[in-house]
Structures are given as structure tokens and as C-alpha cells.
């Protein structure tokens, strides 16, 4: 909406594309972002789209910039670049309203903190007067003793095995296994291939090479329906685009994946649908005025719970969570961590992709680290550390998927 016009042709509205490209490239370079300005936006990943939005906001030369969850889809390296730009903007007299649920970021970047809950002002203070526990209590209205509750489980047989999975340049010769009752974390930087790996396993992206085994049986996954039949579920990274029908009701969104169970001769049994959806709304504590409300009217945390309910209805044995707590508040995050623990206790195999290192370390039994489409490191819980994860995340990996253990 503010394209650069060619000199002398402003009235004709002719756009100076070359200057726009150079200016965009300059902005990306200043922020250390490797994106070709001529790339079509729909071809970018969620993290790259987020970075473009951040650059766009900074380029406006505004006096007040509102950043709403700017780091929800980016990792440590990009966050550091953003914070450097925020400090520079502050020095230039720009005021920034920074909306975030991430405790570490808030204390790192904010001069003062204001807490809202249920649309009301809870309180404001200088960040130097705040503690983490006080802030969490203000946000959720109660004390949370453990931010990352960990449920101890008995690990059973191997439930999922991936052998030499390869898909183009994004996933390169990846092998790993997952046991019953295990929470397996997948860590890495933006572009490491984490989501692409899981999308191949779930059939969102096709034409992979290698083998996928569920309970010892090789399955061919050409479409998500193949994975669903094998009792695999995936909570995708972008719930609004790929997880929900935002205009549909809460009830419809919960029942949609397993709708054939509720229908006879193409007619849905409304009583059965009501019973099932009511059960999951209560079980997951989904806060909604009514199950007939459009799901777009719910908070981010409750929308995520609707996505979870939808997949739990299929009674999966393997559940893949891609950034399960992106853009939701501390209280809802803890609810989801507790649910993940309960599912693992029921001998489900759980995979969690997370860009938040405290999160992936807090809830996982074991962590695989990816870089450049390969698994470059494996850590047992006793060896977890941010330093170890970052060391593996910055490696390129060997030609035969050889990985180091911590």
C-alpha cells in the first residue's frame, strides 16, 4: 500500500520495482535475514512470514509500534536480531508496545509491564519491581508452582520407527524411533526441517523416500487419511490456517475428523455428536459460552484445545504436536503440558516440536536436534541444556545421518 513510484510517472501509478527490491534487500540485510525479496509470500514458512511482518513494521518509520507475539514462530537467532532492532528503535525515540506470553522475553526487553486478564487491567509496574512468580500469578489469577509439570511414565515398546526418510532438500536421511509412553522433543533453528519431517510422516507432504513403521508394520503415507488410519494424529503449527475451520462452530470443529462415526447414510446423528463434543469440552476445560459458537470467537488457548479435542476423538496412538503452545497464555500452556503428560501415561507416543528451549526441555524425555534437514544430536533428559541443543542445532550433520549424543 506504499509502493515506490517511478520518478516522473507518479500520477500514472507506475511502480519502481527495482528500487523496491533494493530497499527490501537492504532492510533484510540490516536485520540479518536471508530472504529473497522477490519470493512469493505464500511460499514462505510461518517463521519467514513473521520476520517479513517485523521488517514491514520497522520500515514504516513509525513513532509507536505494536508488536503482537512477534517471536511466536521464530527461534533464538532471529529473536536476538529483533531485540537488537528494538533497542535501536528505543534509542531513536520510538515507543514499543510488546505483547507476549513468553516470560524470559518480557523481562529481557520490557521497561514496564502491564497485565490484562479477561479483558480487564490487572496491574502495571516497572519490570524491575516484578518477579516471574508474581507476573504468572497476575496473568492466570492463581499461583503456578510448576510451569512445566513432568509426568513420569513407563516406556513401552517402539510404537513408531522412521528409517532413512528423505524428502527433497528439506529432509535428508532421517532415522529415529519413538516408544510408548515417551515424549520425544524435536529442537532446531528455523529451516532445520523439523515441521517438514513430521509433515512427511503425516502425509501433508508426499513423495518421500524411506520407511515409516507403526507398531512394527510398514505403512505407506500418501495422504493424511493414511496416517489417521494408522492411528497417527498431528496438531499443526498454524491452527488458524491448517487446524481449524474458523467460521465453523466449536462442535463442528471437534467432530469433523471422525464425522463418519457419527453419520449413517450421510446423516449425522446429532445426539451422538452432542454427547461426544460435550465430553471433550468438559474433559479439556474448553472455555466457550456454547458449543454452537464460532471457534474464531475463542481465545488462542481454547482454540488449541479444540484442535486437540478433534484429534483425540480419533483415539490416536501417536500424536505429533508442532509448536503446541504458540501464542497462548501461561495458564493454557500448563493445561496442555498436563494433557501431554496424561496422554503419555496412557502409553501414547508423543512427539513435540518446539522453538522454545525451556519448553522442549521441560516436557520431553528425550530430544532430537535437527539442522539442515538432518538429525545432528540426541539428548537424554539428564543431559538437557540450552548450550548442548544450540551446539547441535548449528551443525550440518554427517552424510549418513550420524548424530552425536549428549
XYZ file of C-alpha atoms in Angstrom:
406
model
C 0.000 0.000 0.000
C 3.011 2.331 -0.081
C 4.787 1.234 -3.228
C 7.640 3.368 -4.552
C 6.543 5.076 -7.787
C 8.773 5.773 -10.762
C 10.043 9.319 -10.892
C 8.069 11.386 -13.359
C 5.347 8.765 -13.587
C 3.782 9.159 -10.113
C 0.394 10.223 -11.499
C 0.280 7.152 -13.725
C 0.949 4.936 -10.716
C 3.876 3.102 -12.302
C 5.806 1.155 -9.659
C 9.610 1.267 -9.396
C 10.118 -2.431 -8.725
C 13.922 -2.333 -8.861
C 14.159 0.331 -6.148
C 11.601 -1.545 -4.043
C 13.631 -4.733 -4.381
C 16.864 -2.973 -3.362
C 15.233 -1.247 -0.384
C 13.689 -4.538 0.779
C 17.011 -6.367 0.397
C 18.725 -3.615 2.422
C 16.201 -3.982 5.264
C 16.616 -7.774 5.307
C 20.413 -7.401 5.330
C 20.311 -4.926 8.240
C 18.331 -7.466 10.273
C 20.429 -10.438 9.195
C 17.509 -12.141 7.428
C 18.162 -14.395 4.437
C 15.018 -13.970 2.307
C 14.864 -13.107 -1.384
C 12.601 -10.011 -1.677
C 11.084 -11.393 -4.894
C 9.825 -14.595 -3.249
C 6.034 -15.018 -3.376
C 4.780 -14.666 0.228
C 2.681 -17.853 0.170
C 5.875 -19.860 -0.447
C 7.439 -18.647 2.825
C 7.317 -20.612 6.059
C 5.377 -19.249 9.041
C 8.655 -18.139 10.647
C 9.724 -16.303 7.485
C 6.319 -14.630 7.198
C 6.691 -13.472 10.796
C 10.103 -11.979 10.006
C 8.678 -10.156 6.963
C 5.930 -8.682 9.172
C 8.543 -7.481 11.665
C 10.636 -5.849 8.918
C 7.495 -4.241 7.493
C 6.601 -2.715 10.865
C 10.121 -1.394 11.412
C 10.257 0.075 7.891
C 7.191 2.266 8.494
C 9.309 4.819 10.375
C 6.545 4.989 12.983
C 6.740 6.636 16.411
C 4.703 3.870 18.049
C 5.000 0.218 17.029
C 2.719 -2.508 18.421
C 4.289 -5.963 18.235
C 1.753 -8.733 18.904
C 3.556 -12.023 19.667
C 6.392 -11.134 17.252
C 8.510 -14.145 18.235
C 5.773 -16.792 18.246
C 7.237 -18.600 15.235
C 10.933 -17.674 15.308
C 13.855 -19.062 17.258
C 16.752 -17.718 19.312
C 18.880 -16.324 16.497
C 16.013 -14.321 14.981
C 14.831 -13.181 18.441
C 18.298 -11.762 19.171
C 18.198 -9.813 15.879
C 14.724 -8.472 16.707
C 15.746 -7.362 20.201
C 18.781 -5.582 18.762
C 16.434 -3.664 16.438
C 14.065 -2.860 19.324
C 16.935 -1.355 21.334
C 17.951 0.706 18.300
C 14.364 1.926 17.842
C 14.131 2.888 21.534
C 17.295 4.964 21.163
C 15.623 6.753 18.238
C 12.665 7.694 20.452
C 10.238 5.052 19.162
C 7.770 3.688 21.735
C 7.027 -0.031 21.528
C 4.072 -1.986 22.895
C 5.260 -5.581 23.048
C 2.561 -8.233 23.541
C 3.913 -11.620 24.579
C 3.284 -14.672 26.758
C 6.991 -15.520 26.949
C 8.304 -14.695 30.422
C 12.004 -14.575 29.540
C 11.410 -12.157 26.667
C 9.237 -9.849 28.742
C 11.879 -9.452 31.445
C 14.638 -9.134 28.864
C 13.085 -6.414 26.714
C 10.409 -4.558 28.717
C 10.922 -1.407 30.810
C 7.457 -1.696 32.320
C 4.845 -4.448 32.323
C 1.053 -4.225 32.128
C -1.080 -7.326 32.697
C -4.545 -7.846 31.221
C -6.837 -10.754 32.099
C -10.311 -11.408 30.690
C -10.280 -8.001 29.029
C -9.552 -6.126 32.265
C -6.486 -4.351 33.600
C -4.906 -6.369 36.421
C -1.983 -4.053 37.123
C 1.143 -2.262 35.878
C 4.633 -1.846 37.295
C 8.254 -1.385 36.318
C 9.788 -4.679 35.214
C 12.473 -4.190 37.874
C 9.723 -4.477 40.519
C 8.288 -7.672 39.033
C 9.235 -11.299 39.659
C 8.431 -14.239 37.418
C 6.100 -15.795 40.022
C 4.282 -12.504 40.623
C 3.777 -11.972 36.897
C 2.447 -15.509 36.322
C 0.062 -15.117 39.269
C -1.264 -11.838 37.827
C -1.714 -13.398 34.382
C -3.603 -16.533 35.380
C -5.196 -15.414 38.657
C -3.571 -18.217 40.637
C -0.167 -19.489 41.657
C 1.500 -22.000 39.366
C 4.146 -23.934 41.263
C 5.450 -25.780 38.220
C 5.472 -24.080 34.843
C 6.500 -27.333 33.119
C 4.890 -30.217 35.032
C 6.554 -33.510 34.059
C 4.632 -36.764 34.344
C 6.864 -39.788 34.852
C 5.798 -42.683 32.641
C 6.811 -46.259 31.921
C 8.314 -46.514 28.441
C 6.942 -49.429 26.422
C 7.682 -50.929 23.023
C 8.717 -48.953 19.953
C 5.486 -47.571 18.513
C 6.935 -45.528 15.625
C 10.100 -46.130 13.642
C 11.379 -43.973 10.798
C 14.123 -45.376 8.571
C 16.217 -43.210 6.234
C 13.363 -40.813 5.451
C 14.264 -38.306 2.742
C 12.155 -35.649 1.014
C 13.889 -33.310 -1.397
C 16.335 -30.910 0.223
C 14.252 -30.387 3.381
C 14.590 -33.845 4.978
C 17.784 -35.844 4.464
C 18.178 -39.479 5.503
C 16.462 -39.203 8.899
C 16.088 -42.238 11.173
C 14.642 -42.357 14.696
C 12.255 -44.299 16.920
C 9.538 -43.421 19.441
C 8.384 -45.609 22.339
C 5.009 -45.969 24.005
C 4.711 -43.501 26.890
C 7.591 -41.369 25.616
C 7.565 -37.612 24.948
C 10.134 -37.027 22.206
C 11.156 -33.397 21.676
C 12.345 -32.113 18.289
C 14.506 -28.979 18.529
C 16.383 -26.865 15.995
C 16.546 -23.456 14.374
C 14.172 -22.070 11.734
C 14.654 -24.008 8.497
C 16.106 -27.083 10.213
C 13.445 -29.332 8.669
C 11.512 -30.211 11.840
C 7.997 -29.460 10.552
C 8.838 -30.839 7.101
C 9.880 -34.149 8.666
C 6.627 -34.506 10.600
C 4.521 -33.353 7.634
C 6.062 -36.182 5.596
C 5.232 -38.712 8.332
C 1.641 -37.442 8.491
C 1.173 -37.267 4.697
C 0.756 -33.490 4.366
C 3.733 -33.517 2.019
C 4.263 -36.564 -0.167
C 6.818 -38.362 -2.341
C 9.189 -39.265 0.456
C 11.818 -41.991 0.309
C 12.476 -44.380 3.181
C 10.227 -46.339 5.527
C 7.682 -45.457 8.214
C 6.713 -48.242 10.616
C 3.852 -48.110 13.140
C 3.926 -50.920 15.708
C 6.419 -52.793 13.540
C 4.328 -52.622 10.347
C 5.463 -50.592 7.328
C 2.801 -48.066 6.302
C 2.613 -46.102 3.068
C 1.622 -42.498 3.743
C 0.448 -40.683 0.613
C -2.244 -38.600 2.334
C -3.171 -37.628 5.925
C -6.011 -40.174 5.760
C -3.360 -42.920 5.544
C -1.750 -41.645 8.751
C -5.116 -41.289 10.502
C -5.948 -44.919 9.672
C -2.624 -45.903 11.257
C -3.731 -44.067 14.445
C -1.417 -41.075 13.925
C -2.602 -37.521 14.677
C -0.879 -34.180 14.077
C -1.591 -30.825 15.695
C -0.111 -28.453 13.107
C 1.924 -25.324 13.730
C -0.664 -22.870 12.378
C -4.007 -23.751 13.981
C -5.864 -20.921 12.230
C -4.791 -21.935 8.733
C -4.470 -25.721 8.912
C -6.064 -26.771 12.208
C -9.478 -25.139 12.344
C -12.464 -24.028 10.315
C -12.595 -20.616 11.998
C -16.144 -19.860 10.837
C -17.393 -23.272 11.957
C -18.789 -23.932 15.413
C -16.815 -25.417 18.287
C -18.925 -28.581 17.963
C -18.344 -28.909 14.212
C -14.583 -28.431 14.577
C -14.351 -31.153 17.229
C -16.381 -33.745 15.322
C -15.178 -33.091 11.757
C -12.207 -35.519 11.543
C -14.216 -38.510 12.776
C -17.554 -37.429 11.320
C -18.118 -40.812 9.598
C -18.520 -42.420 13.049
C -21.425 -40.082 13.744
C -23.190 -40.491 10.398
C -25.428 -43.128 8.882
C -26.296 -42.923 5.178
C -24.829 -39.423 5.128
C -26.993 -38.144 8.009
C -25.244 -37.038 11.225
C -26.635 -38.385 14.489
C -26.972 -35.097 16.371
C -27.393 -36.751 19.770
C -24.121 -38.667 19.357
C -22.327 -35.520 18.173
C -23.644 -33.544 21.164
C -22.587 -36.271 23.593
C -19.046 -36.582 22.178
C -18.385 -32.850 21.922
C -19.805 -32.143 25.383
C -17.491 -34.825 26.756
C -14.358 -33.234 25.257
C -15.379 -29.676 26.100
C -15.617 -30.767 29.733
C -12.554 -33.035 29.672
C -10.256 -30.353 28.193
C -11.944 -27.445 30.009
C -12.658 -25.579 26.771
C -13.957 -22.159 27.768
C -16.788 -21.305 25.381
C -20.218 -19.720 26.029
C -21.755 -22.504 23.912
C -20.598 -25.296 21.609
C -22.548 -23.553 18.824
C -20.245 -20.507 18.995
C -17.891 -19.913 16.025
C -14.439 -21.176 17.021
C -12.929 -17.872 15.842
C -14.562 -16.186 18.877
C -12.473 -18.251 21.335
C -9.100 -17.299 22.802
C -5.929 -18.812 21.328
C -5.588 -21.299 24.170
C -9.165 -22.523 23.824
C -8.831 -22.745 20.043
C -5.814 -25.002 20.566
C -7.825 -27.170 22.943
C -10.497 -27.547 20.233
C -7.789 -28.782 17.832
C -6.642 -31.278 20.483
C -10.211 -32.458 21.080
C -10.692 -33.012 17.354
C -7.714 -35.347 17.158
C -8.290 -37.104 20.483
C -11.711 -38.095 19.161
C -9.899 -40.336 16.634
C -8.262 -42.218 19.556
C -4.706 -41.967 18.130
C -1.726 -43.977 19.375
C 0.848 -41.446 18.113
C 0.348 -37.690 18.463
C 2.597 -35.089 16.841
C 2.460 -31.589 18.365
C 4.020 -28.855 16.188
C 4.531 -25.719 18.336
C 1.590 -26.699 20.602
C 1.640 -23.541 22.778
C 2.400 -20.873 20.181
C 0.551 -17.662 21.029
C -1.326 -18.897 24.101
C -1.168 -17.756 27.721
C 0.693 -19.343 30.617
C -2.376 -20.965 32.174
C -3.456 -22.604 28.895
C 0.137 -23.698 28.258
C 0.248 -25.541 31.556
C -3.087 -27.222 30.790
C -1.627 -28.532 27.527
C 1.580 -29.749 29.242
C -0.544 -31.643 31.780
C -2.597 -33.163 28.946
C 0.576 -34.257 27.110
C 1.727 -35.959 30.320
C -1.632 -37.704 30.742
C -1.533 -38.960 27.146
C 1.989 -40.321 27.630
C 0.816 -42.063 30.807
C -1.794 -43.863 28.681
C 1.079 -45.319 26.568
C 0.620 -42.871 23.687
C 3.736 -41.955 21.725
C 4.168 -38.167 21.774
C 6.348 -36.004 19.511
C 6.684 -32.283 20.336
C 8.305 -29.743 18.014
C 9.076 -26.528 19.885
C 11.142 -23.418 19.228
C 11.099 -22.601 22.961
C 14.041 -24.408 24.526
C 12.738 -24.197 28.130
C 9.506 -25.792 26.902
C 11.070 -28.636 24.922
C 13.452 -29.386 27.804
C 10.683 -29.110 30.404
C 8.294 -31.671 28.904
C 10.486 -34.108 26.927
C 12.008 -37.438 27.945
C 14.463 -37.275 25.047
C 15.345 -34.586 22.496
C 16.439 -34.938 18.880
C 18.103 -31.833 17.427
C 17.845 -31.090 13.706
C 19.945 -28.915 11.416
C 19.927 -28.717 7.628
C 17.312 -31.449 7.310
C 19.294 -33.975 9.373
C 19.301 -35.138 12.977
C 22.599 -33.857 14.345
C 22.223 -34.635 18.037
C 20.328 -36.718 20.584
C 19.999 -35.850 24.268
C 18.655 -37.868 27.184
C 16.799 -35.887 29.881
C 19.755 -35.929 32.308
C 21.904 -34.220 29.643
C 19.479 -31.444 28.632
C 20.947 -27.954 28.358
C 20.360 -24.991 26.070
C 24.075 -24.941 25.243
C 24.030 -28.568 24.051
C 20.898 -28.007 21.945
C 22.373 -24.904 20.317
C 25.652 -26.710 19.614
C 23.839 -29.492 17.761
C 21.433 -27.020 16.074
C 24.344 -25.167 14.466
C 25.917 -28.314 12.985
C 25.328 -29.607 9.468
C 25.221 -33.340 10.172
C 27.094 -36.150 8.502
C 26.242 -37.760 5.138
C 24.781 -40.876 6.792
C 22.662 -39.136 9.422
C 25.308 -39.801 12.079
C 24.314 -37.987 15.207
C 26.037 -37.224 18.457
C 24.640 -37.951 21.892
C 24.960 -35.736 24.918
